Tab-separated table of C-alpha atoms (C1' of nucleotides) in Angstrom:
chain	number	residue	atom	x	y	z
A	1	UNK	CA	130.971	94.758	43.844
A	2	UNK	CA	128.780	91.793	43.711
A	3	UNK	CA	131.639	89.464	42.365
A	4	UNK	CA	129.957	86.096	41.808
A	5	UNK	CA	127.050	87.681	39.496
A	6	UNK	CA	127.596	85.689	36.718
A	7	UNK	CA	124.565	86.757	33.962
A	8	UNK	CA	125.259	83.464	31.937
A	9	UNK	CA	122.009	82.380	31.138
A	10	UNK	CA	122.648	80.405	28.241
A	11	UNK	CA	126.526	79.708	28.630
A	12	UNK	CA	126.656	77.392	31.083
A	13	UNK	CA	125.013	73.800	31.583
A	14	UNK	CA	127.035	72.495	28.543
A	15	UNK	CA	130.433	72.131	29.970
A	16	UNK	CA	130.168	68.175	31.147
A	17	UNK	CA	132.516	67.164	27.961
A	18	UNK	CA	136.406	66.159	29.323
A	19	UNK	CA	138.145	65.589	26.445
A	20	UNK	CA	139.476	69.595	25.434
A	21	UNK	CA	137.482	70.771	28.233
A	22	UNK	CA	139.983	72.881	29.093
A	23	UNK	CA	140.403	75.223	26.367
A	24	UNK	CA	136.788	74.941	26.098
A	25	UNK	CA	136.165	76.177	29.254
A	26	UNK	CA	138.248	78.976	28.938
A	27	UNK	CA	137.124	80.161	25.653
A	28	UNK	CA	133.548	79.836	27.459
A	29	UNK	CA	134.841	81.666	30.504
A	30	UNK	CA	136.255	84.682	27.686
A	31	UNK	CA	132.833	84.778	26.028
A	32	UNK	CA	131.131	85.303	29.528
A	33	UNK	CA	133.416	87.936	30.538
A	34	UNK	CA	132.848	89.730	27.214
A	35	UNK	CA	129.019	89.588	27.945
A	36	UNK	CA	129.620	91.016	31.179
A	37	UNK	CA	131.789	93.656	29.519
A	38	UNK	CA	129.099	94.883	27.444
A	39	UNK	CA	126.384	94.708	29.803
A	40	UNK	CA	128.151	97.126	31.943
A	41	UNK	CA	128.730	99.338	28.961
A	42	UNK	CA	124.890	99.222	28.287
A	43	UNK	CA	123.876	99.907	32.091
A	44	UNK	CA	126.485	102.813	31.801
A	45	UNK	CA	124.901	104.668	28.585
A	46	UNK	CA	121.707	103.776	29.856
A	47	UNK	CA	122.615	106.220	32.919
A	48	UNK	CA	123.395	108.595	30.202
A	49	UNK	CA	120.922	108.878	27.942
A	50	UNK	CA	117.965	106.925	29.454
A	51	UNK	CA	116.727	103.742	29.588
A	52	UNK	CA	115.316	104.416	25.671
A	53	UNK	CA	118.352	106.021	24.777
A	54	UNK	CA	120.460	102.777	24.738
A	55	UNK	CA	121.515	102.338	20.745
A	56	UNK	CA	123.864	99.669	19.250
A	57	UNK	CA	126.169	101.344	17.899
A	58	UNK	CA	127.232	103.535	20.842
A	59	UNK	CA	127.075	100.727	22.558
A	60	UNK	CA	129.784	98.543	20.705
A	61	UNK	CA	131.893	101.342	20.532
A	62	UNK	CA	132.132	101.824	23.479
A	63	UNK	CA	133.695	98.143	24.206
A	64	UNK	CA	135.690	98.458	21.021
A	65	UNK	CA	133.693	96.666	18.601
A	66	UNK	CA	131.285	97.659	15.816
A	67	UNK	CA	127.334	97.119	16.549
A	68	UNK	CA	127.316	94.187	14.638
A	69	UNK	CA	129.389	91.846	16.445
A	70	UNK	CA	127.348	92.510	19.385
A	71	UNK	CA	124.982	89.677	17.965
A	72	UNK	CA	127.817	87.424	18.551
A	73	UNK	CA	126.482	88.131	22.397
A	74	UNK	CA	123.163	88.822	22.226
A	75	UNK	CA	120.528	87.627	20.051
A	76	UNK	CA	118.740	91.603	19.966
A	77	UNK	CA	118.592	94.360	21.435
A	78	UNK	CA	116.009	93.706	23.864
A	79	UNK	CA	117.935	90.173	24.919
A	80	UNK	CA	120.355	93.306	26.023
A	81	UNK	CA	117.650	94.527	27.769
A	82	UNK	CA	116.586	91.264	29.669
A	83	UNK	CA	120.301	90.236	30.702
A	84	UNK	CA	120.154	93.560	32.487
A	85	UNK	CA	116.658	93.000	34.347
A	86	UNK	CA	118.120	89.687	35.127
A	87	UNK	CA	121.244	90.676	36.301
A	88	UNK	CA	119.061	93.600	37.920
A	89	UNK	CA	116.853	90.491	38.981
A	90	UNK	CA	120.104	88.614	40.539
A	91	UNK	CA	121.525	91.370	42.664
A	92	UNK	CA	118.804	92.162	44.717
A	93	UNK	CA	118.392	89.024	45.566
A	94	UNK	CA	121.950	88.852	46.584
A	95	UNK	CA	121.092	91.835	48.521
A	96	UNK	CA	118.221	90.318	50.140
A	97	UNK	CA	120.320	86.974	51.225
A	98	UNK	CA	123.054	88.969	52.611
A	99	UNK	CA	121.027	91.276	54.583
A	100	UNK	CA	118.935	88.380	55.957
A	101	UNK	CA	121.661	86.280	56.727
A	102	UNK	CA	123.456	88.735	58.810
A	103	UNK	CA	120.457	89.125	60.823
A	104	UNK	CA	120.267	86.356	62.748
A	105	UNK	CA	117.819	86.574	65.614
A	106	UNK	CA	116.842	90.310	65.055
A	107	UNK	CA	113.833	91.638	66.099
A	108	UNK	CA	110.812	91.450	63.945
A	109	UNK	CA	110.589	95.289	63.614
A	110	UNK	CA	114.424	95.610	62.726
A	111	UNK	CA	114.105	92.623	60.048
A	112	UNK	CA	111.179	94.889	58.453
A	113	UNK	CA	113.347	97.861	59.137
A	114	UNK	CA	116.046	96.881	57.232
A	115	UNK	CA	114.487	95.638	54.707
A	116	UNK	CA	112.712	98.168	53.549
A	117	UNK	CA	116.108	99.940	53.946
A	118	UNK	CA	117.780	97.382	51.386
A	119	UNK	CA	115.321	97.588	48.893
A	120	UNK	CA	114.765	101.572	49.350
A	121	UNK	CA	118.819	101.677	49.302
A	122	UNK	CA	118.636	99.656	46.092
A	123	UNK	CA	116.516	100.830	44.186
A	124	UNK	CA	117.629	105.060	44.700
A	125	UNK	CA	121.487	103.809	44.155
A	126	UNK	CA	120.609	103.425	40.415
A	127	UNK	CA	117.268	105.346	39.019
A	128	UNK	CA	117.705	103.384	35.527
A	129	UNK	CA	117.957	100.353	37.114
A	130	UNK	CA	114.843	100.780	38.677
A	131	UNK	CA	113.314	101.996	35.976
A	132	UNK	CA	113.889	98.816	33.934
A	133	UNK	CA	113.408	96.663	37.214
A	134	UNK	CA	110.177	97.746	38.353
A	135	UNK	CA	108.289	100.218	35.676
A	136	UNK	CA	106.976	99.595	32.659
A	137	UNK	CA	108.077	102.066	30.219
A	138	UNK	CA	109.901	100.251	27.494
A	139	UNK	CA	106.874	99.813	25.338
A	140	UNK	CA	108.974	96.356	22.943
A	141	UNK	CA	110.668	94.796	26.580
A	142	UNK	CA	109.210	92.034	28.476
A	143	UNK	CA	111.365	90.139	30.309
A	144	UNK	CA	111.735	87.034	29.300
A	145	UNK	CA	110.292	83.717	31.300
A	146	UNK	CA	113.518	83.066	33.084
A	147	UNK	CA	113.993	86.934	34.076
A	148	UNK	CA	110.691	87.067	35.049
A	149	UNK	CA	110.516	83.795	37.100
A	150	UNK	CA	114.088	85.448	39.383
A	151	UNK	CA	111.344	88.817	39.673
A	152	UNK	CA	108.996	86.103	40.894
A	153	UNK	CA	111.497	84.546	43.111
A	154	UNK	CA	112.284	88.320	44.927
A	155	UNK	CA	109.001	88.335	46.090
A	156	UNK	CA	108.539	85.451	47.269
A	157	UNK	CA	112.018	85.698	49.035
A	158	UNK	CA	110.091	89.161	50.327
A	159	UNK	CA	107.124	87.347	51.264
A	160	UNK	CA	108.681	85.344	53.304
A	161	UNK	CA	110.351	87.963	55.316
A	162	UNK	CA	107.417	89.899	55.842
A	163	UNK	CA	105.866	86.432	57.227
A	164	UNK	CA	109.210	85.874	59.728
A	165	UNK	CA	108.032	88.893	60.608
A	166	UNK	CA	104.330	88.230	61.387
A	167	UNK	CA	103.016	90.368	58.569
A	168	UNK	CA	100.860	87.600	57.097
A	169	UNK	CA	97.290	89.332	56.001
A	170	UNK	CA	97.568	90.256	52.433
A	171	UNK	CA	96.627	93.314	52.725
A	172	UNK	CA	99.152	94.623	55.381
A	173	UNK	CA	101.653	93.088	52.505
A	174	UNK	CA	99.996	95.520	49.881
A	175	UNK	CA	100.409	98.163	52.584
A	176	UNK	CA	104.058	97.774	53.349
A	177	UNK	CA	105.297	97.514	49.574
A	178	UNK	CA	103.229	100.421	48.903
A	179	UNK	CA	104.985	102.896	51.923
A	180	UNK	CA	108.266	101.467	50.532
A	181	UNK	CA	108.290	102.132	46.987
A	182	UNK	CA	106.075	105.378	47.615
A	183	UNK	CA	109.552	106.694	49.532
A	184	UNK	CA	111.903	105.547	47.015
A	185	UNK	CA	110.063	106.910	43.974
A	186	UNK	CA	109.480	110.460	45.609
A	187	UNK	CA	113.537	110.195	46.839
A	188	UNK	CA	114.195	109.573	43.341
A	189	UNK	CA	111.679	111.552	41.178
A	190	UNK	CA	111.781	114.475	43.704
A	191	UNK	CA	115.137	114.400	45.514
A	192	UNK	CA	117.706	113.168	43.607
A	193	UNK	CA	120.892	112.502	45.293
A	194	UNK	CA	119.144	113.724	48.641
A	195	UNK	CA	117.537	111.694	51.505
A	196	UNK	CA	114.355	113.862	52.125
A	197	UNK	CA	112.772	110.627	52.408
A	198	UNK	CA	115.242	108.114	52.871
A	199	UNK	CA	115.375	110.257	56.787
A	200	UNK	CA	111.250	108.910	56.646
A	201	UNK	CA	111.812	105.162	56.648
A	202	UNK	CA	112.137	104.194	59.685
A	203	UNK	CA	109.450	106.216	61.425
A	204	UNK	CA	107.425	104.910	58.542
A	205	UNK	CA	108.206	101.022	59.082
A	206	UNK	CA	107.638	101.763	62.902
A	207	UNK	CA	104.355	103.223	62.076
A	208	UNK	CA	103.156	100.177	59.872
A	209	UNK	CA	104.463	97.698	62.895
A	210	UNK	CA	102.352	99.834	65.313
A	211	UNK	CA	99.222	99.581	62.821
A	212	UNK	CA	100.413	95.567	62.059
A	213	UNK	CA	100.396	94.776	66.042
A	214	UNK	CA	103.497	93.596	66.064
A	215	UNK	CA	105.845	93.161	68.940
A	216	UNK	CA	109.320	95.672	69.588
B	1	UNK	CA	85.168	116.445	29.873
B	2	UNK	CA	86.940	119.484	31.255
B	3	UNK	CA	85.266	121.658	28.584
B	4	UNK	CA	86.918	124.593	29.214
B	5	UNK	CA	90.601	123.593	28.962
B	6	UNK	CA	92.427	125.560	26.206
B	7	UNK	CA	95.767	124.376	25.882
B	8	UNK	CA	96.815	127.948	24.191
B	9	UNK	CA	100.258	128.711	25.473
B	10	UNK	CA	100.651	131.305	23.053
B	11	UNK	CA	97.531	131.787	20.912
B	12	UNK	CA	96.008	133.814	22.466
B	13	UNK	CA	97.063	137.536	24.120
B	14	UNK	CA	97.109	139.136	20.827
B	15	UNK	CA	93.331	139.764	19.759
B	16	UNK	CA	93.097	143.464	20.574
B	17	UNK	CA	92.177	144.278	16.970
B	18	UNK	CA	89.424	146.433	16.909
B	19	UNK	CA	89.136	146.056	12.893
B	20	UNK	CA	88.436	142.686	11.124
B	21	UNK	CA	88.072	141.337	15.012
B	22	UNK	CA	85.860	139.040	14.060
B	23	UNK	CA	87.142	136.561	11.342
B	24	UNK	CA	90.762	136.763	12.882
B	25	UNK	CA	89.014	135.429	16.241
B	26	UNK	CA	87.493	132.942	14.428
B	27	UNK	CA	90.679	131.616	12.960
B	28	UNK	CA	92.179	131.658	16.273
B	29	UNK	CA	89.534	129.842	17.392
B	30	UNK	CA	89.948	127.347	14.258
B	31	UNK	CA	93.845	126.773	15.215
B	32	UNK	CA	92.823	126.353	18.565
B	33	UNK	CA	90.516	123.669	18.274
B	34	UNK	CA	93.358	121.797	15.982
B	35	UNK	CA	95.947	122.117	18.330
B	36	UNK	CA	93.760	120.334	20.368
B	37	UNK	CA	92.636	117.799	18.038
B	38	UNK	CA	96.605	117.115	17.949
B	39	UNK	CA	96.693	116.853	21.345
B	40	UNK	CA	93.969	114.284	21.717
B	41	UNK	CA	95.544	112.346	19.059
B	42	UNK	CA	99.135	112.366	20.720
B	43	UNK	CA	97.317	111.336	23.939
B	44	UNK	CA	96.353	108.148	22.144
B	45	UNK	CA	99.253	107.495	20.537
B	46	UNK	CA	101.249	107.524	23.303
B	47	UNK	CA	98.393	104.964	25.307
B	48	UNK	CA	98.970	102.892	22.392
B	49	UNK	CA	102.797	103.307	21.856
B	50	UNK	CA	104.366	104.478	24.794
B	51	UNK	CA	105.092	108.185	26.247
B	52	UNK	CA	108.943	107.458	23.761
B	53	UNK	CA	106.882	105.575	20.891
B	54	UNK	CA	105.051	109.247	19.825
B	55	UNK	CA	106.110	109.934	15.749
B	56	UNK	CA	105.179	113.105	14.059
B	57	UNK	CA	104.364	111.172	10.886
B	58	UNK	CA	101.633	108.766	12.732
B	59	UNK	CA	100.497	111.932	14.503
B	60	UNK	CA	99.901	113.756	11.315
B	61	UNK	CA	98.362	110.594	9.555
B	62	UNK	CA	95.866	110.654	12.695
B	63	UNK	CA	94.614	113.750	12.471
B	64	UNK	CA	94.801	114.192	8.574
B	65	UNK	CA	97.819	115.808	7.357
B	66	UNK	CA	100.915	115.438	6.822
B	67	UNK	CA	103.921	115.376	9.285
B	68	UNK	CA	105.601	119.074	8.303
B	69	UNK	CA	102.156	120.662	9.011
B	70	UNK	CA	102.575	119.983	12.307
B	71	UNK	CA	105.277	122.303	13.009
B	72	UNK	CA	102.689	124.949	12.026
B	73	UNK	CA	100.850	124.385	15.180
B	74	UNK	CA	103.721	123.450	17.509
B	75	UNK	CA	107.204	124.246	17.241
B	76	UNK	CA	108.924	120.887	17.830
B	77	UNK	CA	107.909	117.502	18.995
B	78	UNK	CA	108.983	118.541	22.176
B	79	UNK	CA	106.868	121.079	22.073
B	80	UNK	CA	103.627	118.658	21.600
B	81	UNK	CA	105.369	116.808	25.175
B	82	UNK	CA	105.414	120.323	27.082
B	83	UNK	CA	101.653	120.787	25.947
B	84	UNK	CA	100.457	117.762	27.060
B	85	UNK	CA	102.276	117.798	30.490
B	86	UNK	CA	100.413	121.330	30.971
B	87	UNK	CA	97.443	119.843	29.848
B	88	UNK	CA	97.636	117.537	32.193
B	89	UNK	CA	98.855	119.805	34.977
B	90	UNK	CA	95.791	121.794	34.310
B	91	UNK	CA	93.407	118.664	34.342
B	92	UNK	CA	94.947	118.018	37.750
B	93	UNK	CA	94.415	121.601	39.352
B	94	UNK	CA	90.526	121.483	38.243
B	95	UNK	CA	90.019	118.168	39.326
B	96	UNK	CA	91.190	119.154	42.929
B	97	UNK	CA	89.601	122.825	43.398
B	98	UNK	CA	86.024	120.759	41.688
B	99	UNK	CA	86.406	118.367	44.935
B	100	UNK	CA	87.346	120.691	47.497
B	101	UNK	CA	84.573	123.307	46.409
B	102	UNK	CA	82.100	120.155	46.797
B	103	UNK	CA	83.274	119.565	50.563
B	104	UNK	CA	82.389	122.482	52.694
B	105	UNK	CA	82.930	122.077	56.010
B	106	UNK	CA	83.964	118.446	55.863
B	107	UNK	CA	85.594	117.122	58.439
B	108	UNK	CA	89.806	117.306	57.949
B	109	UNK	CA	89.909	113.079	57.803
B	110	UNK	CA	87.437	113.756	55.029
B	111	UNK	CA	89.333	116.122	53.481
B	112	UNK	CA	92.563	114.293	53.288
B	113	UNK	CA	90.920	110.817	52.251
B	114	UNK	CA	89.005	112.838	48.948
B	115	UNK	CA	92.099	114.452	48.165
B	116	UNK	CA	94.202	111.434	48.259
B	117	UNK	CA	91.504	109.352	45.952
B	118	UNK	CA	91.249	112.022	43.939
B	119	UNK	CA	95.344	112.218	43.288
B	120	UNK	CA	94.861	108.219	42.927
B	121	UNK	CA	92.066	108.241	40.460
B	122	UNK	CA	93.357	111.011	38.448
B	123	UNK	CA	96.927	109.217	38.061
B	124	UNK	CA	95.486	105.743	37.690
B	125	UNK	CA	92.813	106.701	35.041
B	126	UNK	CA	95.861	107.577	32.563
B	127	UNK	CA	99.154	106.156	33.349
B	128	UNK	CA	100.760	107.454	30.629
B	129	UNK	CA	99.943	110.768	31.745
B	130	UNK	CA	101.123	110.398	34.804
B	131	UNK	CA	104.376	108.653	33.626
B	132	UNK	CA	104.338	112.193	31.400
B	133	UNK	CA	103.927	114.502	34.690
B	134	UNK	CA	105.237	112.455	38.044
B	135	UNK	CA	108.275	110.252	36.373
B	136	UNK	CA	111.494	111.240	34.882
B	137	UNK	CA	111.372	108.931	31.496
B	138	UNK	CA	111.685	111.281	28.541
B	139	UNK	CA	115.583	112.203	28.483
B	140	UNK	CA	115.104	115.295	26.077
B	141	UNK	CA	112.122	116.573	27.853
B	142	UNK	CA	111.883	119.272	30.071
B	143	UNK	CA	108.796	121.385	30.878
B	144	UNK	CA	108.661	125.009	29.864
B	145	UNK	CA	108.995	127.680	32.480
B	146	UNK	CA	105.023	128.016	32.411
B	147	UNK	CA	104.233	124.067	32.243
B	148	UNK	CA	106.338	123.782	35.663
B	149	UNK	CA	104.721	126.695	36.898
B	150	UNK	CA	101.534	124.419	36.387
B	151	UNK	CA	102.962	121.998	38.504
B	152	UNK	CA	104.503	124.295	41.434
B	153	UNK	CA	100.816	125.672	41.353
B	154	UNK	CA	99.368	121.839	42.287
B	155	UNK	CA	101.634	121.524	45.025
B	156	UNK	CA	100.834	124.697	46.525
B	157	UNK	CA	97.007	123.357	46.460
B	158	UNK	CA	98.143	120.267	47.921
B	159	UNK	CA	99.953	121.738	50.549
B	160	UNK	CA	97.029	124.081	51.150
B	161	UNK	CA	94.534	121.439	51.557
B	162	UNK	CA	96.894	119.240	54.465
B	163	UNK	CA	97.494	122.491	56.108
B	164	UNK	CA	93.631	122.851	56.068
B	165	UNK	CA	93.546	119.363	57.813
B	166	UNK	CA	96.248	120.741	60.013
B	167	UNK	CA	98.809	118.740	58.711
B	168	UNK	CA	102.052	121.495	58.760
B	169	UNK	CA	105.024	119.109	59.743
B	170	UNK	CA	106.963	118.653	56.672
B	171	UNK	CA	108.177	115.399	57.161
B	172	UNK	CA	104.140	114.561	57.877
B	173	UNK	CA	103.808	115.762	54.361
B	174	UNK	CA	106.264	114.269	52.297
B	175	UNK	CA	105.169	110.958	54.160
B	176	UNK	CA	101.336	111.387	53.030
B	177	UNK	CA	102.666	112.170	49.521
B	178	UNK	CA	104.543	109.212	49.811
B	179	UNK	CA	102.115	107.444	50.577
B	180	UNK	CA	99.810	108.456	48.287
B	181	UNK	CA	101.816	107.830	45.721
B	182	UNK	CA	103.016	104.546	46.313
B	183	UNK	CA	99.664	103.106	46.306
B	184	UNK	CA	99.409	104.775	43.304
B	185	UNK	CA	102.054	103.131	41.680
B	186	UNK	CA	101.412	99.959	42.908
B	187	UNK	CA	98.430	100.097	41.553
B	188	UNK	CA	99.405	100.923	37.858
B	189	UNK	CA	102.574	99.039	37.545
B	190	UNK	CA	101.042	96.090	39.169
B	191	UNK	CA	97.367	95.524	39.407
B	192	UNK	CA	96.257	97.535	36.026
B	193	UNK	CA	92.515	97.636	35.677
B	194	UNK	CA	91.693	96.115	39.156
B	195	UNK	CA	91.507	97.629	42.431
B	196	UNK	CA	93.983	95.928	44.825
B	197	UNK	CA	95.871	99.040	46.400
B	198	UNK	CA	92.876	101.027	45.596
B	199	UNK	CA	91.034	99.206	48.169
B	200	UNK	CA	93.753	100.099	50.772
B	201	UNK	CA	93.541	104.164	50.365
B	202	UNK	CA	91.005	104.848	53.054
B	203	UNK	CA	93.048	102.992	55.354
B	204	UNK	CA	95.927	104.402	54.294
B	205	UNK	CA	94.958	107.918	54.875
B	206	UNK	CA	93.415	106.807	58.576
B	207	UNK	CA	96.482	105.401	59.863
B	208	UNK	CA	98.387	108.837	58.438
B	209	UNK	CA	95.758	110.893	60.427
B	210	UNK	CA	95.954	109.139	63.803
B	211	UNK	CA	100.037	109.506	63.402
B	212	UNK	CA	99.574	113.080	63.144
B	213	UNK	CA	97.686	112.837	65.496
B	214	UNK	CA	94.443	114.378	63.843
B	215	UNK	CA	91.013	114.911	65.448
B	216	UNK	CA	88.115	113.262	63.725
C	1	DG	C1'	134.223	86.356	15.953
C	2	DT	C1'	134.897	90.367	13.787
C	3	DC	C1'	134.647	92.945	10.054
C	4	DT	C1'	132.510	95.855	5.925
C	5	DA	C1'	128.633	96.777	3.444
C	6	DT	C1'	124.112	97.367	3.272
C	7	DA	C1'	119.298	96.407	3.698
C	8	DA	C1'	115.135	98.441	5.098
C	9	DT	C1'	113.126	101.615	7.710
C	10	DC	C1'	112.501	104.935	10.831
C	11	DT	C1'	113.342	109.630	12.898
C	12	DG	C1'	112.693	115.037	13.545
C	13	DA	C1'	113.107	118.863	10.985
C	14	DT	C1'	113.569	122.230	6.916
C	15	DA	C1'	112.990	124.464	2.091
C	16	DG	C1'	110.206	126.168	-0.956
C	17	DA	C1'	106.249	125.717	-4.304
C	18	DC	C1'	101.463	126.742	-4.258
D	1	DG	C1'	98.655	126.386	6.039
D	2	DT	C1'	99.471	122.510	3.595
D	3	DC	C1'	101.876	120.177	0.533
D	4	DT	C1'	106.078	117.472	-1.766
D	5	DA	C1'	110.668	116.606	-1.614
D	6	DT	C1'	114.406	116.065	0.946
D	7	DC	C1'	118.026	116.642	4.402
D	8	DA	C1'	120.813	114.388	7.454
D	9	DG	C1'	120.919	111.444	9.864
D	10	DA	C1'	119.413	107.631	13.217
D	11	DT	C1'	117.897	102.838	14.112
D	12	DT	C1'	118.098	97.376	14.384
D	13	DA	C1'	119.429	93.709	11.946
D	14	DT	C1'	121.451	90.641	8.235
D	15	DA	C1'	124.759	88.798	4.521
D	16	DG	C1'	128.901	87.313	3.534
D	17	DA	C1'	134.079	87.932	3.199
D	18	DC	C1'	138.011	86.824	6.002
DNA sequence: GTCTATAATCTGATAGAC
DNA sequence: GTCTATCAGATTATAGAC
């Protein structure tokens, strides 16, 4: 899923040599696909022992290598952390573009509808994902200035949508994020693996529209 | 504030003594006011640290002993987690029966817009508490049998006070708890300190009442 | 790039003297 | 009840051989 999610943030850009480029570029292409190796190792013990519970060691054993040749990869453990919030960062945006681009002339009120269903739908597929996405509660992480600038870019990517809609007054913006991630953190804190309120969301969108004014 | 709030889970139940009453009281008393001095200091350790960054060694260096002597007054440091997320629990429950002793005969918008700032404000004025109470983020943790009775107990007031305001649809309730929430997290995770989704609460809670269809 | 070895430090928890 | 000493690990990260 998600193919093309490539979570190279420093291995690419330097590949404009042509003399060897070839084995080069494959030995870059290895490297990547080791990074992504790991990072789905860490996203997978992070499901099973929490976000906090993510350690080295576990971690390189699990993709057949002792802890310290991770730092071949990553420069720390919290550069671990901030590949995933990136790569976190990436797919939702991939999300977003695919969802929007489907929809071609829609009406408003189903381009707010599904949205709010691809973000809900996001965010309750993976809990820990979330969790590193969108709360703070790993006290060393920040995500770096390049993670945080594709964060950045997901809003505005949401702003715009809610403007295509007609939802322009900031605080009907506040509103709207506020319904949505209200339903996806009581689906996920209080009905895991359920969809007590994931059967809420539309009535809910239809009910902001109403109080918006906008058109059917 | 909240004088009254004992935190004994199991101290006390046990002073029937007739003989030598007095000084054994007075030691429970004694251990009883640690206990909470060690609560107060986990509290800000964990504001400082994190809800995972809590050590038993800082603890004890906070309050002026060692880490081992801890373990006289709890019995692990999950022990000190389950005592503060009853703590808390309890803070909650007084908080809403204070505000809806205040209001009489208010009228039900009333009563639903007091109850949801008072959720809001309670959460917002210690996010660390409420990451403690409301969010799934400490994988070893998991409240005692009497902490989560705490918490079944809150809902049952909150439920009480929207059936007051006539609110008895289910899905009506999980949407104003939704709601209410998701302002509330907005609000900590991103506007800390200011009042951006505070602002939007009263409106909030009107739109939910004329969906319900509630009379004014 | 991967390894072993280890630094340096932290962790929660226990034993037993006093 | 508090202490020291310690168990039995865990942790991230680095040095240096190969």
């Amino acid at each position: 899923m998600i193919e093309n999610l490539v979570t190279t943030t420093d291995a690419s850009t330097t590949d404009a040599g042509t003399t060897d480029s070839v084995p080069v570029r494959a030995i870059d292409r290895r490297r990547a696909q080791t990074r992504r190796e790991i990072l789905e190792a860490a996203w997978e013990l992070c499901r099973e022992h929490g976000l906090a519970g993510l350690s080295l060691r576990e971690l390189g054993e699990r993709v057949g290598m002792r802890a310290p040749s991770l730092y071949s990869y990553f420069d720390s453990k919290d550069a671990i952390y901030d590949a995933m919030f990136a790569e976190g960062q990436r797919a939702l945006r991939d999300r977003y573009l695919q969802v929007t681009a489907a929809l071609g002339d829609v009406p408003v009120r189903g381009l707010l509808r599904s949205g709010a269903r691809t973000f809900f739908e996001f965010c309750v597929a993976d809990p820990v994902r979330y969790q590193l996405m969108f709360q703070r509660t790993l006290p060393t992480f920040e995500p770096s200035a390049e993670s945080y600038a594709l964060a950045v870019e997901n809003l505005a990517i949401l702003a715009t949508t809610l403007e295509r809609a007609g939802v322009t007054d900031p605080r009907h913006v506040d509103l709207f994020t506020a319904v949505a991630t209200g339903l996806t953190d009581q689906q996920i804190s209080n009905d895991p693996g359920g969809d007590r309120w994931a059967r809420l969301l539309d009535d809910a969108v239809e009910l902001l529209c109403d109080h918006f004014g906008l058109p059917y």
